[in-house]
XYZ file of N, CA and C in Angstrom:
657
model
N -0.211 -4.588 9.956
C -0.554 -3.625 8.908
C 0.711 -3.007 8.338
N 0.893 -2.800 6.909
C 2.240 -2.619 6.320
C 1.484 -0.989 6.301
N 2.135 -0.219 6.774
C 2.507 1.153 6.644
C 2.440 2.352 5.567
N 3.569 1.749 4.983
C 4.500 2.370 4.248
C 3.800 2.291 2.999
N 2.529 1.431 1.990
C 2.380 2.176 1.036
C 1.279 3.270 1.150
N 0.643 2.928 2.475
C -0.292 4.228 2.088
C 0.772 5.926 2.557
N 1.946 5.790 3.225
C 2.016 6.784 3.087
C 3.610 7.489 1.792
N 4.091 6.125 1.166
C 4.468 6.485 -0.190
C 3.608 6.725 -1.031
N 2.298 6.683 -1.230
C 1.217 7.176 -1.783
C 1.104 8.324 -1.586
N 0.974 8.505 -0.734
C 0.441 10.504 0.062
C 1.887 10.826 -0.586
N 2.834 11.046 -1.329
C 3.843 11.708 -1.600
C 5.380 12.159 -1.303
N 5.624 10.860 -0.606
C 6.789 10.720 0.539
C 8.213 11.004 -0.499
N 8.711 11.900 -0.379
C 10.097 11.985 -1.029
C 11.334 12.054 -0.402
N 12.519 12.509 -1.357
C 13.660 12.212 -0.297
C 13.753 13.688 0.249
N 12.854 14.104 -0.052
C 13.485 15.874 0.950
C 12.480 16.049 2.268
N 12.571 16.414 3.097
C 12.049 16.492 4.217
C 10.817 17.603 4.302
N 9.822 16.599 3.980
C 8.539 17.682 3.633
C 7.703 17.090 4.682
N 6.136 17.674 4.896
C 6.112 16.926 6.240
C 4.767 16.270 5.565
N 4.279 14.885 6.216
C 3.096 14.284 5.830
C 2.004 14.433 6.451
N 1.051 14.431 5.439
C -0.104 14.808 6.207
C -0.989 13.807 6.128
N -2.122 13.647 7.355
C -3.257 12.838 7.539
C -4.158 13.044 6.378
N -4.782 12.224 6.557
C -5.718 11.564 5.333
C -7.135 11.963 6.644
N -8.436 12.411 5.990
C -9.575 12.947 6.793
C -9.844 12.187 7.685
N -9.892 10.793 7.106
C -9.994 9.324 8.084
C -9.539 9.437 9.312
N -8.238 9.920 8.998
C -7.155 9.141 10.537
C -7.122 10.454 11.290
N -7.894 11.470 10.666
C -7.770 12.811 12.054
C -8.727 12.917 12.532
N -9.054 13.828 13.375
C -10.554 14.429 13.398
C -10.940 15.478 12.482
N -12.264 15.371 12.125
C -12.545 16.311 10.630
C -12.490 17.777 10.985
N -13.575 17.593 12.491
C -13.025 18.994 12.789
C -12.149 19.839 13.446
N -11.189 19.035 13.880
C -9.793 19.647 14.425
C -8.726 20.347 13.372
N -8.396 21.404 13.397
C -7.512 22.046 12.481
C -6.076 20.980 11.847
N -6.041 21.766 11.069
C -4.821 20.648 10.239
C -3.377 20.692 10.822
N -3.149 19.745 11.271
C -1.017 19.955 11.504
C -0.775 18.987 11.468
N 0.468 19.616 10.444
C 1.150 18.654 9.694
C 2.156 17.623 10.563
N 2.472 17.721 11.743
C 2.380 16.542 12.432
C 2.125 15.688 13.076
N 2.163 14.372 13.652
C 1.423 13.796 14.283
C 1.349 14.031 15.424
N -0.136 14.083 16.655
C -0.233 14.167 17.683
C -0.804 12.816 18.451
N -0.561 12.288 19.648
C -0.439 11.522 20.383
C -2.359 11.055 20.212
N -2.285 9.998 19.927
C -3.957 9.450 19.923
C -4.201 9.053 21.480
N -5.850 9.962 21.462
C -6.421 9.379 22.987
C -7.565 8.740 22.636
N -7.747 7.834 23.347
C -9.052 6.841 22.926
C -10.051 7.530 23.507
N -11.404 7.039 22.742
C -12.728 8.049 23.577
C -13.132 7.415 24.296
N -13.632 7.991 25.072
C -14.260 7.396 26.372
C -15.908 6.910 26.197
N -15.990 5.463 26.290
C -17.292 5.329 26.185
C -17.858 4.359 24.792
N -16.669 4.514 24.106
C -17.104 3.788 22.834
C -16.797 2.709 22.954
N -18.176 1.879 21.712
C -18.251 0.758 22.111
C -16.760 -0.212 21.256
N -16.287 -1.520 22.134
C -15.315 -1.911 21.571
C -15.264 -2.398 19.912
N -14.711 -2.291 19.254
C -14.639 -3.041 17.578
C -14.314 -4.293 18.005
N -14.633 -4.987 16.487
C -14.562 -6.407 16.548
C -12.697 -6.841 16.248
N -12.461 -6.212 15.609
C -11.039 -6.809 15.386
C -9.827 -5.417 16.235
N -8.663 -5.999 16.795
C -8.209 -5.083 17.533
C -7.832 -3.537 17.159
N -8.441 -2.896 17.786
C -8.300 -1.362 17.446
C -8.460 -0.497 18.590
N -8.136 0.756 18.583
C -8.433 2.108 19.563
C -9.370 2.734 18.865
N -10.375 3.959 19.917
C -11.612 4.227 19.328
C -10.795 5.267 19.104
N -10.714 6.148 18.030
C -10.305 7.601 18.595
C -11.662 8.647 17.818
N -11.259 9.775 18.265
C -11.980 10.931 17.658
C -12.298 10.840 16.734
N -11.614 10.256 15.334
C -11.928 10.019 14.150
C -12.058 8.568 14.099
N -11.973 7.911 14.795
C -13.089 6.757 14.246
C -11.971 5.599 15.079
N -11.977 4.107 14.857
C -10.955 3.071 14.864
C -10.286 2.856 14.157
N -8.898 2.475 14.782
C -7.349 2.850 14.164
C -6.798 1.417 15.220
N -6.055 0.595 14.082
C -5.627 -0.260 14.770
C -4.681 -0.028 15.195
N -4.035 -1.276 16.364
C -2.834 -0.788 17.217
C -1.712 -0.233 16.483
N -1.264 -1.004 15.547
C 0.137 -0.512 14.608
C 0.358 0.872 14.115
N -1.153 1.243 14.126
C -1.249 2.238 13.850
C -1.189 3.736 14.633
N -1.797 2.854 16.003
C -1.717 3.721 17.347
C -0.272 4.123 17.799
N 0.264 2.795 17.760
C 1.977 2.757 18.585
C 2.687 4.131 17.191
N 2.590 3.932 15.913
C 3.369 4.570 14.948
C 2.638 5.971 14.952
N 1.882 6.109 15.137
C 0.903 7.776 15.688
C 2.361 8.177 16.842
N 2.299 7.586 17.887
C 3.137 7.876 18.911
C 4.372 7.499 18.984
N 4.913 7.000 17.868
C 6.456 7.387 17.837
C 6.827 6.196 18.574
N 6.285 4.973 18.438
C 6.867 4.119 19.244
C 7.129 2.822 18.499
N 8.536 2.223 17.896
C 8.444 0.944 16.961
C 8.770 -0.019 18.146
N 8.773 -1.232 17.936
C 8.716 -2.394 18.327
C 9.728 -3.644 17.549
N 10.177 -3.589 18.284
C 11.584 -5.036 17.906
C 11.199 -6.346 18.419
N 10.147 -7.245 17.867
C 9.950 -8.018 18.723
C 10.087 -9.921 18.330
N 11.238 -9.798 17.610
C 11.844 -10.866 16.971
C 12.656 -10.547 16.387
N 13.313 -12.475 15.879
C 14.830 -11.873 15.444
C 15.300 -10.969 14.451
N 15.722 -10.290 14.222
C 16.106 -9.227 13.121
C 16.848 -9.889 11.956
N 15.927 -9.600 10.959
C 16.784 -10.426 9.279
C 16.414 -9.297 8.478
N 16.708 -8.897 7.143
C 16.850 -7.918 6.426
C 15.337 -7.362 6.357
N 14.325 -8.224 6.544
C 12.663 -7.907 6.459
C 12.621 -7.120 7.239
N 12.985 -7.334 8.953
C 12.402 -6.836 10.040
C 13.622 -5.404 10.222
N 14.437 -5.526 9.377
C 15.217 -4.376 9.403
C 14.661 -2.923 8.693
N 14.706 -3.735 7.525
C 14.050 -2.658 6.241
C 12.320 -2.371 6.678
N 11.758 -2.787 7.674
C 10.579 -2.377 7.978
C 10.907 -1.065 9.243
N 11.545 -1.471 10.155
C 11.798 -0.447 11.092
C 13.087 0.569 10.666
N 13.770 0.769 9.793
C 14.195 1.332 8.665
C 13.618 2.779 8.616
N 12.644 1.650 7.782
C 11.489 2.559 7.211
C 10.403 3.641 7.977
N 9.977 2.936 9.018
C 9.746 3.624 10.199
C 10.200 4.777 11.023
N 11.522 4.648 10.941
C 12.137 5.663 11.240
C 12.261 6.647 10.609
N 12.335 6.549 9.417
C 13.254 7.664 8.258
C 11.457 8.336 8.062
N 10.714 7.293 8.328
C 9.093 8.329 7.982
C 8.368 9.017 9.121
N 9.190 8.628 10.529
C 8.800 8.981 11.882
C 9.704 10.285 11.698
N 10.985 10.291 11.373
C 12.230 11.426 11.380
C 11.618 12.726 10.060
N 10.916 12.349 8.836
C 10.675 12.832 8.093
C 9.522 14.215 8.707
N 8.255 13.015 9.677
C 7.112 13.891 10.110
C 7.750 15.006 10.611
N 8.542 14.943 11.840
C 8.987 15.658 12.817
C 10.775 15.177 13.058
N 11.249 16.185 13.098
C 12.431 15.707 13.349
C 13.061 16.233 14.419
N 11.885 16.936 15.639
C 12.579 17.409 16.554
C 11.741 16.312 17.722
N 11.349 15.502 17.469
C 10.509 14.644 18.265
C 10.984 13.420 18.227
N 11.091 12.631 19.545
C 12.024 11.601 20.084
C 11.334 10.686 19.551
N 12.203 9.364 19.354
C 11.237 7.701 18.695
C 11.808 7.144 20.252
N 10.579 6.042 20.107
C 11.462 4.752 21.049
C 11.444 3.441 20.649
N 12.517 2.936 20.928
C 11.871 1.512 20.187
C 12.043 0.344 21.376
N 11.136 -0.140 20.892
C 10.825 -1.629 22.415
C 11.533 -2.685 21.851
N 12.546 -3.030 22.529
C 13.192 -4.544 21.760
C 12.753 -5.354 23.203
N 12.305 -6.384 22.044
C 12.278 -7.887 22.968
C 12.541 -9.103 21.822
N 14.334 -8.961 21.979
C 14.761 -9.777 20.385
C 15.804 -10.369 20.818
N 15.644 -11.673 20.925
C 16.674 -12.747 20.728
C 17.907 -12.857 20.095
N 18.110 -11.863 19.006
C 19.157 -11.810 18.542
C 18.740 -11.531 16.715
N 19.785 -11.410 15.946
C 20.040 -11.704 14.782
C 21.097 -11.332 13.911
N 20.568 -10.858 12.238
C 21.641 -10.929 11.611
C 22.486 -9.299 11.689
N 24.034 -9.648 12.158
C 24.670 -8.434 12.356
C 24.551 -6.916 11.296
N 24.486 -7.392 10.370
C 24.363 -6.659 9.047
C 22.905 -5.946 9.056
N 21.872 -6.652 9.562
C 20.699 -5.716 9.768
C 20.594 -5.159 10.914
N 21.401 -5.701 11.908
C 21.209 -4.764 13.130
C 21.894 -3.698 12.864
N 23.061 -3.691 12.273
C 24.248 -2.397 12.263
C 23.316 -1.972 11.118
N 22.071 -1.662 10.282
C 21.616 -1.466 9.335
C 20.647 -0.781 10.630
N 20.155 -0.791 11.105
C 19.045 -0.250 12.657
C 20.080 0.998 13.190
N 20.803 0.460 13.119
C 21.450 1.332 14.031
C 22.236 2.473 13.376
N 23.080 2.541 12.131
C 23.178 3.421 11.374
C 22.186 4.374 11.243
N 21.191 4.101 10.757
C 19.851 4.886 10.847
C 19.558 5.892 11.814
N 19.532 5.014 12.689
C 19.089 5.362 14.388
C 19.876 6.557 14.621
N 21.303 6.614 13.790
C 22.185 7.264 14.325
C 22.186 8.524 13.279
N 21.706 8.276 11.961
C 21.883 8.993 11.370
C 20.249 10.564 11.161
N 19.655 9.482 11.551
C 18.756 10.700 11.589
C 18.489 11.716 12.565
N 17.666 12.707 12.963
C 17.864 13.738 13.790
C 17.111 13.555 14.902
N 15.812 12.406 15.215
C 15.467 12.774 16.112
C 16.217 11.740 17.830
N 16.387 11.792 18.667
C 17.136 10.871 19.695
C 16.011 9.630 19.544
N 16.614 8.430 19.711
C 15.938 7.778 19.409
C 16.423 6.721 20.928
N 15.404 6.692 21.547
C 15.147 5.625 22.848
C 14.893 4.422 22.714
N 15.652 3.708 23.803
C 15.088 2.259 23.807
C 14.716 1.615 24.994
N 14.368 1.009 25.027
C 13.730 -0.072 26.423
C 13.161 -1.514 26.357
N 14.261 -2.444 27.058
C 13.543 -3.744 26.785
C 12.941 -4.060 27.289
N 11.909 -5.091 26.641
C 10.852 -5.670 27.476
C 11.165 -6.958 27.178
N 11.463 -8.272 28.312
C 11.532 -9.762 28.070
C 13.123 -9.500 27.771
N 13.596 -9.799 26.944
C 15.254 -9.923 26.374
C 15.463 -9.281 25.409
N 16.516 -8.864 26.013
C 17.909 -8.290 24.104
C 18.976 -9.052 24.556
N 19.113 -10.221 23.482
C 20.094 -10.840 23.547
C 21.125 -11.113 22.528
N 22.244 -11.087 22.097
C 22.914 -11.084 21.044
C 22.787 -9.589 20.294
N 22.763 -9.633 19.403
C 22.091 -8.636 18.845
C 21.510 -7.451 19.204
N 20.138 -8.189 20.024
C 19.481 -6.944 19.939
C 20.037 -6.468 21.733
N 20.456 -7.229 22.524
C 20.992 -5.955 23.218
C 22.525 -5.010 22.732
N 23.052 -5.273 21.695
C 23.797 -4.285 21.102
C 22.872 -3.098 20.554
N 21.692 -3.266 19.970
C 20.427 -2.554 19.436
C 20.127 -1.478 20.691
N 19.993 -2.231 22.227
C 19.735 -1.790 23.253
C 20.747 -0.742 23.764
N 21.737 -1.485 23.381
C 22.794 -0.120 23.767
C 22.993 0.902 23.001
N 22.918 0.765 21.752
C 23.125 1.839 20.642
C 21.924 2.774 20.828
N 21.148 2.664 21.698
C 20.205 4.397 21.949
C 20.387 4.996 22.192
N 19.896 6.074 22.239
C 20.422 7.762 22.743
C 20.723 7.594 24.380
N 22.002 7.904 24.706
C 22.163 8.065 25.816
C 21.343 8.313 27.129
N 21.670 7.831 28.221
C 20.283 8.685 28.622
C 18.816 8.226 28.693
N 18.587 7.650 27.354
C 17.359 7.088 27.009
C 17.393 5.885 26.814
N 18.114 4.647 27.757
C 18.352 3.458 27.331
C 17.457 2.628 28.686
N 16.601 1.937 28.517
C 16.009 1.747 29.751
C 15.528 0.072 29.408
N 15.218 -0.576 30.861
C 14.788 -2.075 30.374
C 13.820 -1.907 31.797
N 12.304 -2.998 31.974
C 12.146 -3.509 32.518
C 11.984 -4.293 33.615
N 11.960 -4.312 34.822
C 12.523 -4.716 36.291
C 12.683 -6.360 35.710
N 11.673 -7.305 34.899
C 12.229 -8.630 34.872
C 12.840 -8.910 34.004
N 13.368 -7.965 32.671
C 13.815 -8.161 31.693
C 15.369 -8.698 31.893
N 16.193 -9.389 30.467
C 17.515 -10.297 30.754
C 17.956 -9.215 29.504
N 19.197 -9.219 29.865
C 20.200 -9.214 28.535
C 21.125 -9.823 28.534
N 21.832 -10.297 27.121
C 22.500 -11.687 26.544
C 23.821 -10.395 26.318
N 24.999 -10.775 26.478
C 25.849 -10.415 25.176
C 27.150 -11.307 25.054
N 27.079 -11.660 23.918
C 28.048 -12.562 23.784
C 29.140 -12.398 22.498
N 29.905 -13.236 22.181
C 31.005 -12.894 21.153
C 30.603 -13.253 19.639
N 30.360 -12.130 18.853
C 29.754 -11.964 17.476
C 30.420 -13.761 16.444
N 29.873 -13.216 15.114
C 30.956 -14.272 14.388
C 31.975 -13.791 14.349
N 33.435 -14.251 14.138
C 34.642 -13.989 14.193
C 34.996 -12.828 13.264
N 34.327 -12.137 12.419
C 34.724 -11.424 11.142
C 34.141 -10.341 11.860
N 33.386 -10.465 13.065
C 32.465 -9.257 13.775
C 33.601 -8.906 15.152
N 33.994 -9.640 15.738
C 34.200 -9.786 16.757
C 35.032 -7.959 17.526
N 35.825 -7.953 16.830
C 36.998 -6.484 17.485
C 35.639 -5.228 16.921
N 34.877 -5.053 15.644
C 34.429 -4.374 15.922
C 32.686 -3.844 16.483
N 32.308 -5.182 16.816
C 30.900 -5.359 18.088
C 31.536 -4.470 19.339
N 33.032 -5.581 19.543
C 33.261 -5.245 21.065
C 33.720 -3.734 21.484
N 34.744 -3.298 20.342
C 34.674 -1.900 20.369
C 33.142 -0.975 20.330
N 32.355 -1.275 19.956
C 30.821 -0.619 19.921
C 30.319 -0.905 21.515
N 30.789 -1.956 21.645
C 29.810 -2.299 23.226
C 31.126 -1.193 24.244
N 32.244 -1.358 24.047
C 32.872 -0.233 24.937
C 32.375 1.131 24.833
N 32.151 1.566 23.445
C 31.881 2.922 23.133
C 30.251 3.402 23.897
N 29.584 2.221 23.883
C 27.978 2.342 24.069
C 28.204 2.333 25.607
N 28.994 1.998 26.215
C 28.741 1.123 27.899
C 29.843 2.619 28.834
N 31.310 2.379 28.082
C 31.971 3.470 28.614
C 32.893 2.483 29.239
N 32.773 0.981 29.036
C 33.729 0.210 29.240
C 35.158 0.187 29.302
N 36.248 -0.099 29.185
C 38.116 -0.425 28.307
C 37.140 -1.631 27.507
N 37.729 -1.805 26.811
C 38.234 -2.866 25.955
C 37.996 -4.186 26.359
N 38.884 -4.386 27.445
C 39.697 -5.265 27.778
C 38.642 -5.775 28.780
N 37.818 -5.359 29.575
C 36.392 -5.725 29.922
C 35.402 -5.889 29.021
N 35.340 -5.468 28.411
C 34.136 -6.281 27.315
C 34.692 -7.286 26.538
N 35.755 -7.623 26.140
C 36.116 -8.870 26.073
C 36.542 -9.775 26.397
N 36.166 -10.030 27.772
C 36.050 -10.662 28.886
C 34.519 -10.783 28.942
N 33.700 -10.132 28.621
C 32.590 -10.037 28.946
C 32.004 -10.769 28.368
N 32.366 -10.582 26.574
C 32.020 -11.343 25.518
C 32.875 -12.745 25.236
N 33.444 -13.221 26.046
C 33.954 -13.753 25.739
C 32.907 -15.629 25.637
N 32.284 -15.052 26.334
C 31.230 -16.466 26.370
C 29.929 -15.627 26.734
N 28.683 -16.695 26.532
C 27.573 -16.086 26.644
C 27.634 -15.453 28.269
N 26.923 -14.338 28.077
C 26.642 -13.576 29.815
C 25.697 -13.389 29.641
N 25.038 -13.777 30.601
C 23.306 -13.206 30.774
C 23.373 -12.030 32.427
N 23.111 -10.928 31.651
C 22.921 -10.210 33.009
C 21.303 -9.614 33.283
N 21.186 -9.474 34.575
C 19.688 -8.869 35.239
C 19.847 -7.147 34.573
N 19.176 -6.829 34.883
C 19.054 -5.430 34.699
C 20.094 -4.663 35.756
N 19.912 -4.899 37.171
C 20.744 -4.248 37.993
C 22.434 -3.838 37.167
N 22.692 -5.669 36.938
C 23.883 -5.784 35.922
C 24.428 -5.210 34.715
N 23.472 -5.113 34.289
C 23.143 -4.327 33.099
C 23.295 -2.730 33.133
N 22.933 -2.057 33.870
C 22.969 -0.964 34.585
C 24.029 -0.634 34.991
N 24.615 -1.445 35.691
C 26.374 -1.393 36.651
C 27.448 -1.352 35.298
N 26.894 -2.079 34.768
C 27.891 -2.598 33.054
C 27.763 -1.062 32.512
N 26.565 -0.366 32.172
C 26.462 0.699 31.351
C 26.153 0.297 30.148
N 25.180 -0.754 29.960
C 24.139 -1.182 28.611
C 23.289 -0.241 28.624
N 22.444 -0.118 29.854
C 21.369 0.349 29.494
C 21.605 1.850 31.079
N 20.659 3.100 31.204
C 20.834 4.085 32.064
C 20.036 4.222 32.961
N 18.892 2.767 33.107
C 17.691 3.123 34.031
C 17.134 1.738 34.151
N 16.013 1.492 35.509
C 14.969 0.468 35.062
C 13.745 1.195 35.661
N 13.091 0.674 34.307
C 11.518 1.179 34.776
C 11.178 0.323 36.040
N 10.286 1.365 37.153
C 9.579 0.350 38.119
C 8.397 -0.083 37.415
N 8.151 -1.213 38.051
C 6.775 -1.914 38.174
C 6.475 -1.975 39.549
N 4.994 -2.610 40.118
C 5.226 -3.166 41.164
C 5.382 -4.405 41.655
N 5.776 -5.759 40.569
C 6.597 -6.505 41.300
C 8.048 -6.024 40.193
């Protein structure tokens, strides 16, 4: 579900005003605020035919559920589409509320440098901390994506992998300077690091200073 025109419709500008629900997507009789609150499914209702959550005000599909709760999803390679969509996401997640955290789930193989550093500018430029956590892989790319989260808030997976390897050559001094700055690395270890593909576990990953945590599971 594309997003973004129903709520450039509702009146989305460049000044930080806050958006409001449409009668549909709230409950009618719950008082109005102007930002979004966390959807709970009702208990008891019967399932819809095409995928959705029941809520108070009616069925709301998933895309819609995860972006209620502040949560985008990276879950392929990143090219200017999948950039300018989570972009967009952000700057309208940062717009609602801007004292309220995003997270974003990468499970991305990699892609084009120019839209990732296009993610991540963003990420960086707006106000709210913005979290990450992989699920499956960040490799190339998107574990640079993985590292560029709010401190603190960088988390992967107990089976999840991360890739990092040496950009195209026109990228190369300033990826690796970003992966020192993100990790807390020298230099001179991350390019060693990058110097050929590395696939590390999470533990690794962790020891490196990619990421600040792993979620348990129980396996």
């Amino acid at each position: 579900m594309n997003l973004l025109p129903h709520y450039f419709l509702n009146g989305l500008s460049c000044t930080a005003q806050k958006l409001q629900l449409t009668p549909e997507e709230m409950n009618l009789h719950a008082p109005h605020n102007s930002s979004y609150s966390p959807i709970v499914a009702r208990r008891g209702a019967p399932p819809p035919i095409m995928p959705a959550v029941m809520t108070p005000g009616g069925p709301l599909d998933l895309s819609t559920v995860l972006f209620r709760n502040r949560i985008i999803f990276v879950g392929q390679p990143i090219n200017s589409q999948v950039a300018q969509r989570v972009i967009s996401q952000l700057v309208i997640l940062a717009t609602i509320d801007e004292n309220a955290d995003i997270l974003v789930y990468v499970n991305c193989p990699g892609g084009s440098t120019y839209s990732v550093l296009a993610i991540y500018d963003c990420m960086s430029w707006i106000k709210p901390k913005d979290g990450t956590v992989c699920f499956g892989v960040a490799a190339s790319e998107g574990s640079l994506l993985l590292a560029g989260g709010e401190k603190e808030m960088r988390y992967a997976m107990p089976n999840a992998h991360i890739m990092i390897h040496q950009p195209q050559w026109m990228w190369v001094l300033k990826i690796d300077m970003m992966y020192a700055a993100f990790t807390g690395q020298p230099l001179e270890k991350v390019q060693q690091y990058t110097e050929r593909d590395r696939f590390l576990s999470v533990s690794e990953a962790l020891e490196f200073g990619l990421i600040d945590g792993i979620l348990e599971t129980e396996y």
